[in-house]
Structure formats: structure tokens, C-alpha cells
Amino acid sequence: MLELNPPRAIPDRPHYFTIDLENRPAHHFRVPSLSKSAKLIRFVQASGVVDNATDADFLAANLPEILAVQGAVIGQCWYNAAATFEAKPADFPSLGDYGEQIQEELHEAGYKLAELNTMWAALVDRLVSSFVDSQTVEEQENFTEAPTDSTT
């Protein structure tokens, strides 16, 4: 993880937000563009973690892949003022490989699994919500009233 000096400014826009972690300064994140968000959502869904979140056997059998997915989501949404990741998605052949490296950097920085899970849950919720909200806005923009029948 690379320290940013001076720290970067966090824009005051709806797709930038904070996740609070116990005993740590505020962590800032950014919901990526719709294209990147859709890829991340597809990646999360393909991992099976959403459909099997309560299946302990599935989670245990697929833990490395699930942690890679978690790392990729955290890495793609990370927009901390004071630190950034050394790993860049373009440097890896897949989102999973990128996610593994993000997990390594978070481990080296001393993050605990509970903190990662807090970030993960909030980020997945934000990704899905922002994608659904964007679709709703688009549907409303494209909505036209039904023609009225002038013969009645």
C-alpha cells in the first residue's frame, strides 16, 4: 500500500462515500462507472458467493476464490485520502489475480477479516444499489405516457 502525501481530496459527489471501521480513520470509496460496476457485479455473481452466502461448506471449499473476489471489489472501489494500492487492475490477467494482490496489500497493512467483511458488505450493497438506481432513472427518463383515446 502506498501512502499519499499530500492526501488526495475526496470529491463531494454522490458516488463517493465513507465506510467507518472501528479504531481506524474514515475510509473513502468510490462507486465505479456503470461499466466497471456491471463487471464487478458479474464477477461477484459468478463466484457463487451471493447464492451460497449461508452455505458453510461452499464458503470453506471456495474461500480463496471468494477472498479474491472480495479483494477485487475493495480494490476497484477504494478511494482513500491517505493511501492507495500498489496493484493496478491492468497489471493482472484477471480480476481474481488483482483481488489476490489487493488482499496481500490489505494483509500487510494489518487489516483484519472482520474489517474486510465490513467493507465488502457495504461495497456490494452500494454497487448493486447504484446500478439499480441508474436503471430506474433511465427507465423514468424513457417513460412516456400511454396515448389517450380521443374517441371516448
PDB file of C-alpha atoms in Angstrom:
ATOM      1  CA  MET A   1       0.000   0.000   0.000  1.00  0.00           C
ATOM      2  CA  LEU A   2       1.324   3.405  -0.935  1.00  0.00           C
ATOM      3  CA  GLU A   3       0.959   6.446   1.297  1.00  0.00           C
ATOM      4  CA  LEU A   4      -0.370   9.511  -0.469  1.00  0.00           C
ATOM      5  CA  ASN A   5       1.470  12.653   0.532  1.00  0.00           C
ATOM      6  CA  PRO A   6      -0.209  15.041   0.313  1.00  0.00           C
ATOM      7  CA  PRO A   7      -3.505  13.215   0.797  1.00  0.00           C
ATOM      8  CA  ARG A   8      -5.920  13.417  -2.107  1.00  0.00           C
ATOM      9  CA  ALA A   9      -9.133  15.389  -1.817  1.00  0.00           C
ATOM     10  CA  ILE A  10     -12.370  13.436  -1.670  1.00  0.00           C
ATOM     11  CA  PRO A  11     -14.926  14.938  -4.085  1.00  0.00           C
ATOM     12  CA  ASP A  12     -18.322  15.874  -2.719  1.00  0.00           C
ATOM     13  CA  ARG A  13     -20.357  13.757  -5.133  1.00  0.00           C
ATOM     14  CA  PRO A  14     -22.936  11.033  -4.502  1.00  0.00           C
ATOM     15  CA  HIS A  15     -20.763   8.189  -5.767  1.00  0.00           C
ATOM     16  CA  TYR A  16     -18.050   8.937  -3.173  1.00  0.00           C
ATOM     17  CA  PHE A  17     -18.804   7.684   0.314  1.00  0.00           C
ATOM     18  CA  THR A  18     -17.273   6.696   3.627  1.00  0.00           C
ATOM     19  CA  ILE A  19     -17.194   3.376   5.446  1.00  0.00           C
ATOM     20  CA  ASP A  20     -16.341   3.566   9.124  1.00  0.00           C
ATOM     21  CA  LEU A  21     -14.129   0.885  10.590  1.00  0.00           C
ATOM     22  CA  GLU A  22     -13.515   0.531  14.310  1.00  0.00           C
ATOM     23  CA  ASN A  23     -10.256   2.107  15.509  1.00  0.00           C
ATOM     24  CA  ARG A  24      -9.322   3.376  12.038  1.00  0.00           C
ATOM     25  CA  PRO A  25      -9.732   6.726  10.338  1.00  0.00           C
ATOM     26  CA  ALA A  26     -12.594   7.095   7.864  1.00  0.00           C
ATOM     27  CA  HIS A  27     -12.191   5.014   4.710  1.00  0.00           C
ATOM     28  CA  HIS A  28     -13.332   6.585   1.460  1.00  0.00           C
ATOM     29  CA  PHE A  29     -14.625   4.693  -1.530  1.00  0.00           C
ATOM     30  CA  ARG A  30     -15.999   5.439  -4.969  1.00  0.00           C
ATOM     31  CA  VAL A  31     -18.649   3.566  -6.920  1.00  0.00           C
ATOM     32  CA  PRO A  32     -17.043   2.962 -10.320  1.00  0.00           C
ATOM     33  CA  SER A  33     -18.674   3.734 -13.650  1.00  0.00           C
ATOM     34  CA  LEU A  34     -21.668   1.630 -14.676  1.00  0.00           C
ATOM     35  CA  SER A  35     -19.485  -0.458 -16.987  1.00  0.00           C
ATOM     36  CA  LYS A  36     -16.973  -1.311 -14.241  1.00  0.00           C
ATOM     37  CA  SER A  37     -19.763  -1.797 -11.705  1.00  0.00           C
ATOM     38  CA  ALA A  38     -21.517  -4.238 -14.044  1.00  0.00           C
ATOM     39  CA  LYS A  39     -18.268  -6.204 -14.488  1.00  0.00           C
ATOM     40  CA  LEU A  40     -17.767  -6.318 -10.720  1.00  0.00           C
ATOM     41  CA  ILE A  41     -21.355  -7.428 -10.101  1.00  0.00           C
ATOM     42  CA  ARG A  42     -20.978 -10.143 -12.756  1.00  0.00           C
ATOM     43  CA  PHE A  43     -17.695 -11.236 -11.134  1.00  0.00           C
ATOM     44  CA  VAL A  44     -19.337 -11.427  -7.693  1.00  0.00           C
ATOM     45  CA  GLN A  45     -22.298 -13.378  -9.062  1.00  0.00           C
ATOM     46  CA  ALA A  46     -20.061 -15.802 -10.970  1.00  0.00           C
ATOM     47  CA  SER A  47     -18.204 -16.612  -7.756  1.00  0.00           C
ATOM     48  CA  GLY A  48     -21.404 -18.088  -6.300  1.00  0.00           C
ATOM     49  CA  VAL A  49     -20.940 -16.247  -3.019  1.00  0.00           C
ATOM     50  CA  VAL A  50     -24.260 -14.412  -3.306  1.00  0.00           C
ATOM     51  CA  ASP A  51     -26.334 -17.552  -3.816  1.00  0.00           C
ATOM     52  CA  ASN A  52     -24.384 -19.561  -1.249  1.00  0.00           C
ATOM     53  CA  ALA A  53     -23.618 -16.961   1.429  1.00  0.00           C
ATOM     54  CA  THR A  54     -25.096 -19.126   4.180  1.00  0.00           C
ATOM     55  CA  ASP A  55     -23.645 -22.438   2.972  1.00  0.00           C
ATOM     56  CA  ALA A  56     -20.612 -23.041   5.215  1.00  0.00           C
ATOM     57  CA  ASP A  57     -19.404 -25.965   3.078  1.00  0.00           C
ATOM     58  CA  PHE A  58     -19.468 -23.840  -0.092  1.00  0.00           C
ATOM     59  CA  LEU A  59     -17.697 -20.957   1.620  1.00  0.00           C
ATOM     60  CA  ALA A  60     -14.984 -23.225   3.035  1.00  0.00           C
ATOM     61  CA  ALA A  61     -14.442 -25.014  -0.279  1.00  0.00           C
ATOM     62  CA  ASN A  62     -14.209 -21.763  -2.234  1.00  0.00           C
ATOM     63  CA  LEU A  63     -12.534 -19.447   0.280  1.00  0.00           C
ATOM     64  CA  PRO A  64      -9.501 -18.496  -1.860  1.00  0.00           C
ATOM     65  CA  GLU A  65     -11.730 -17.515  -4.790  1.00  0.00           C
ATOM     66  CA  ILE A  66     -14.159 -15.660  -2.540  1.00  0.00           C
ATOM     67  CA  LEU A  67     -11.334 -13.689  -0.931  1.00  0.00           C
ATOM     68  CA  ALA A  68     -10.023 -12.808  -4.400  1.00  0.00           C
ATOM     69  CA  VAL A  69     -13.475 -11.512  -5.364  1.00  0.00           C
ATOM     70  CA  GLN A  70     -13.638  -9.554  -2.115  1.00  0.00           C
ATOM     71  CA  GLY A  71     -10.200  -8.058  -2.801  1.00  0.00           C
ATOM     72  CA  ALA A  72     -11.123  -7.071  -6.343  1.00  0.00           C
ATOM     73  CA  VAL A  73     -14.271  -5.272  -5.182  1.00  0.00           C
ATOM     74  CA  ILE A  74     -12.413  -3.444  -2.409  1.00  0.00           C
ATOM     75  CA  GLY A  75      -9.568  -2.521  -4.771  1.00  0.00           C
ATOM     76  CA  GLN A  76     -11.826  -1.251  -7.558  1.00  0.00           C
ATOM     77  CA  CYS A  77     -13.843   0.924  -5.171  1.00  0.00           C
ATOM     78  CA  TRP A  78     -11.002   2.151  -2.914  1.00  0.00           C
ATOM     79  CA  TYR A  79     -10.534   5.935  -2.864  1.00  0.00           C
ATOM     80  CA  ASN A  80      -8.837   6.537   0.457  1.00  0.00           C
ATOM     81  CA  ALA A  81      -7.459  10.015   1.052  1.00  0.00           C
ATOM     82  CA  ALA A  82      -4.202   8.857   2.638  1.00  0.00           C
ATOM     83  CA  ALA A  83      -3.316   5.595   0.868  1.00  0.00           C
ATOM     84  CA  THR A  84      -3.715   3.726  -2.384  1.00  0.00           C
ATOM     85  CA  PHE A  85      -2.819   0.262  -3.611  1.00  0.00           C
ATOM     86  CA  GLU A  86       0.372  -0.570  -5.464  1.00  0.00           C
ATOM     87  CA  ALA A  87      -1.563  -3.142  -7.512  1.00  0.00           C
ATOM     88  CA  LYS A  88      -3.398  -1.845 -10.575  1.00  0.00           C
ATOM     89  CA  PRO A  89      -6.027  -3.942 -12.394  1.00  0.00           C
ATOM     90  CA  ALA A  90      -4.277  -3.523 -15.756  1.00  0.00           C
ATOM     91  CA  ASP A  91      -1.193  -5.268 -14.360  1.00  0.00           C
ATOM     92  CA  PHE A  92      -3.043  -8.580 -13.870  1.00  0.00           C
ATOM     93  CA  PRO A  93      -4.552 -11.094 -16.302  1.00  0.00           C
ATOM     94  CA  SER A  94      -7.811 -11.333 -14.342  1.00  0.00           C
ATOM     95  CA  LEU A  95      -9.858  -9.604 -11.668  1.00  0.00           C
ATOM     96  CA  GLY A  96      -9.231 -12.615  -9.437  1.00  0.00           C
ATOM     97  CA  ASP A  97      -5.452 -12.210  -9.669  1.00  0.00           C
ATOM     98  CA  TYR A  98      -5.830  -8.498  -8.972  1.00  0.00           C
ATOM     99  CA  GLY A  99      -8.071  -9.269  -5.982  1.00  0.00           C
ATOM    100  CA  GLU A 100      -5.499 -11.666  -4.531  1.00  0.00           C
ATOM    101  CA  GLN A 101      -2.862  -8.939  -4.644  1.00  0.00           C
ATOM    102  CA  ILE A 102      -5.222  -6.437  -3.016  1.00  0.00           C
ATOM    103  CA  GLN A 103      -5.768  -8.972  -0.236  1.00  0.00           C
ATOM    104  CA  GLU A 104      -1.963  -9.205   0.177  1.00  0.00           C
ATOM    105  CA  GLU A 105      -1.660  -5.433   0.485  1.00  0.00           C
ATOM    106  CA  LEU A 106      -4.527  -5.258   2.977  1.00  0.00           C
ATOM    107  CA  HIS A 107      -2.926  -8.077   4.986  1.00  0.00           C
ATOM    108  CA  GLU A 108       0.416  -6.242   5.050  1.00  0.00           C
ATOM    109  CA  ALA A 109      -1.388  -3.081   6.204  1.00  0.00           C
ATOM    110  CA  GLY A 110      -2.843  -5.008   9.147  1.00  0.00           C
ATOM    111  CA  TYR A 111      -6.500  -5.284   8.147  1.00  0.00           C
ATOM    112  CA  LYS A 112      -8.469  -7.990   9.907  1.00  0.00           C
ATOM    113  CA  LEU A 113     -11.023 -10.271   8.262  1.00  0.00           C
ATOM    114  CA  ALA A 114     -13.866  -8.541  10.137  1.00  0.00           C
ATOM    115  CA  GLU A 115     -12.795  -5.192   8.644  1.00  0.00           C
ATOM    116  CA  LEU A 116     -12.603  -6.678   5.160  1.00  0.00           C
ATOM    117  CA  ASN A 117     -16.056  -8.190   5.580  1.00  0.00           C
ATOM    118  CA  THR A 118     -17.452  -4.827   6.728  1.00  0.00           C
ATOM    119  CA  MET A 119     -16.034  -3.112   3.651  1.00  0.00           C
ATOM    120  CA  TRP A 120     -17.135  -5.973   1.365  1.00  0.00           C
ATOM    121  CA  ALA A 121     -20.749  -5.977   2.555  1.00  0.00           C
ATOM    122  CA  ALA A 122     -21.088  -2.198   2.265  1.00  0.00           C
ATOM    123  CA  LEU A 123     -19.435  -2.106  -1.162  1.00  0.00           C
ATOM    124  CA  VAL A 124     -21.517  -4.865  -2.697  1.00  0.00           C
ATOM    125  CA  ASP A 125     -24.642  -3.156  -1.382  1.00  0.00           C
ATOM    126  CA  ARG A 126     -23.529   0.176  -2.876  1.00  0.00           C
ATOM    127  CA  LEU A 127     -22.607  -1.376  -6.216  1.00  0.00           C
ATOM    128  CA  VAL A 128     -25.942  -3.114  -6.595  1.00  0.00           C
ATOM    129  CA  SER A 129     -27.910  -0.107  -5.330  1.00  0.00           C
ATOM    130  CA  SER A 130     -26.170   2.354  -7.626  1.00  0.00           C
ATOM    131  CA  PHE A 131     -26.677   0.083 -10.617  1.00  0.00           C
ATOM    132  CA  VAL A 132     -30.374  -0.387  -9.834  1.00  0.00           C
ATOM    133  CA  ASP A 133     -30.786   3.352  -9.144  1.00  0.00           C
ATOM    134  CA  SER A 134     -29.216   4.178 -12.520  1.00  0.00           C
ATOM    135  CA  GLN A 135     -31.539   1.755 -14.314  1.00  0.00           C
ATOM    136  CA  THR A 136     -34.543   3.278 -12.526  1.00  0.00           C
ATOM    137  CA  VAL A 137     -33.507   6.790 -13.590  1.00  0.00           C
ATOM    138  CA  GLU A 138     -33.021   5.635 -17.179  1.00  0.00           C
ATOM    139  CA  GLU A 139     -36.426   3.926 -17.206  1.00  0.00           C
ATOM    140  CA  GLN A 140     -38.070   7.068 -15.846  1.00  0.00           C
ATOM    141  CA  GLU A 141     -36.308   9.233 -18.439  1.00  0.00           C
ATOM    142  CA  ASN A 142     -37.509   6.954 -21.248  1.00  0.00           C
ATOM    143  CA  PHE A 143     -41.058   6.708 -19.931  1.00  0.00           C
ATOM    144  CA  THR A 144     -43.794   8.288 -21.979  1.00  0.00           C
ATOM    145  CA  GLU A 145     -47.429   8.286 -21.062  1.00  0.00           C
ATOM    146  CA  ALA A 146     -49.762   5.998 -22.926  1.00  0.00           C
ATOM    147  CA  PRO A 147     -51.642   7.761 -25.709  1.00  0.00           C
ATOM    148  CA  THR A 148     -55.115   8.856 -24.751  1.00  0.00           C
ATOM    149  CA  ASP A 149     -58.029   7.618 -26.798  1.00  0.00           C
ATOM    150  CA  SER A 150     -59.727  10.722 -28.154  1.00  0.00           C
ATOM    151  CA  THR A 151     -62.846   8.804 -29.168  1.00  0.00           C
ATOM    152  CA  THR A 152     -64.163   8.296 -25.619  1.00  0.00           C
TER     153      THR A 152
END
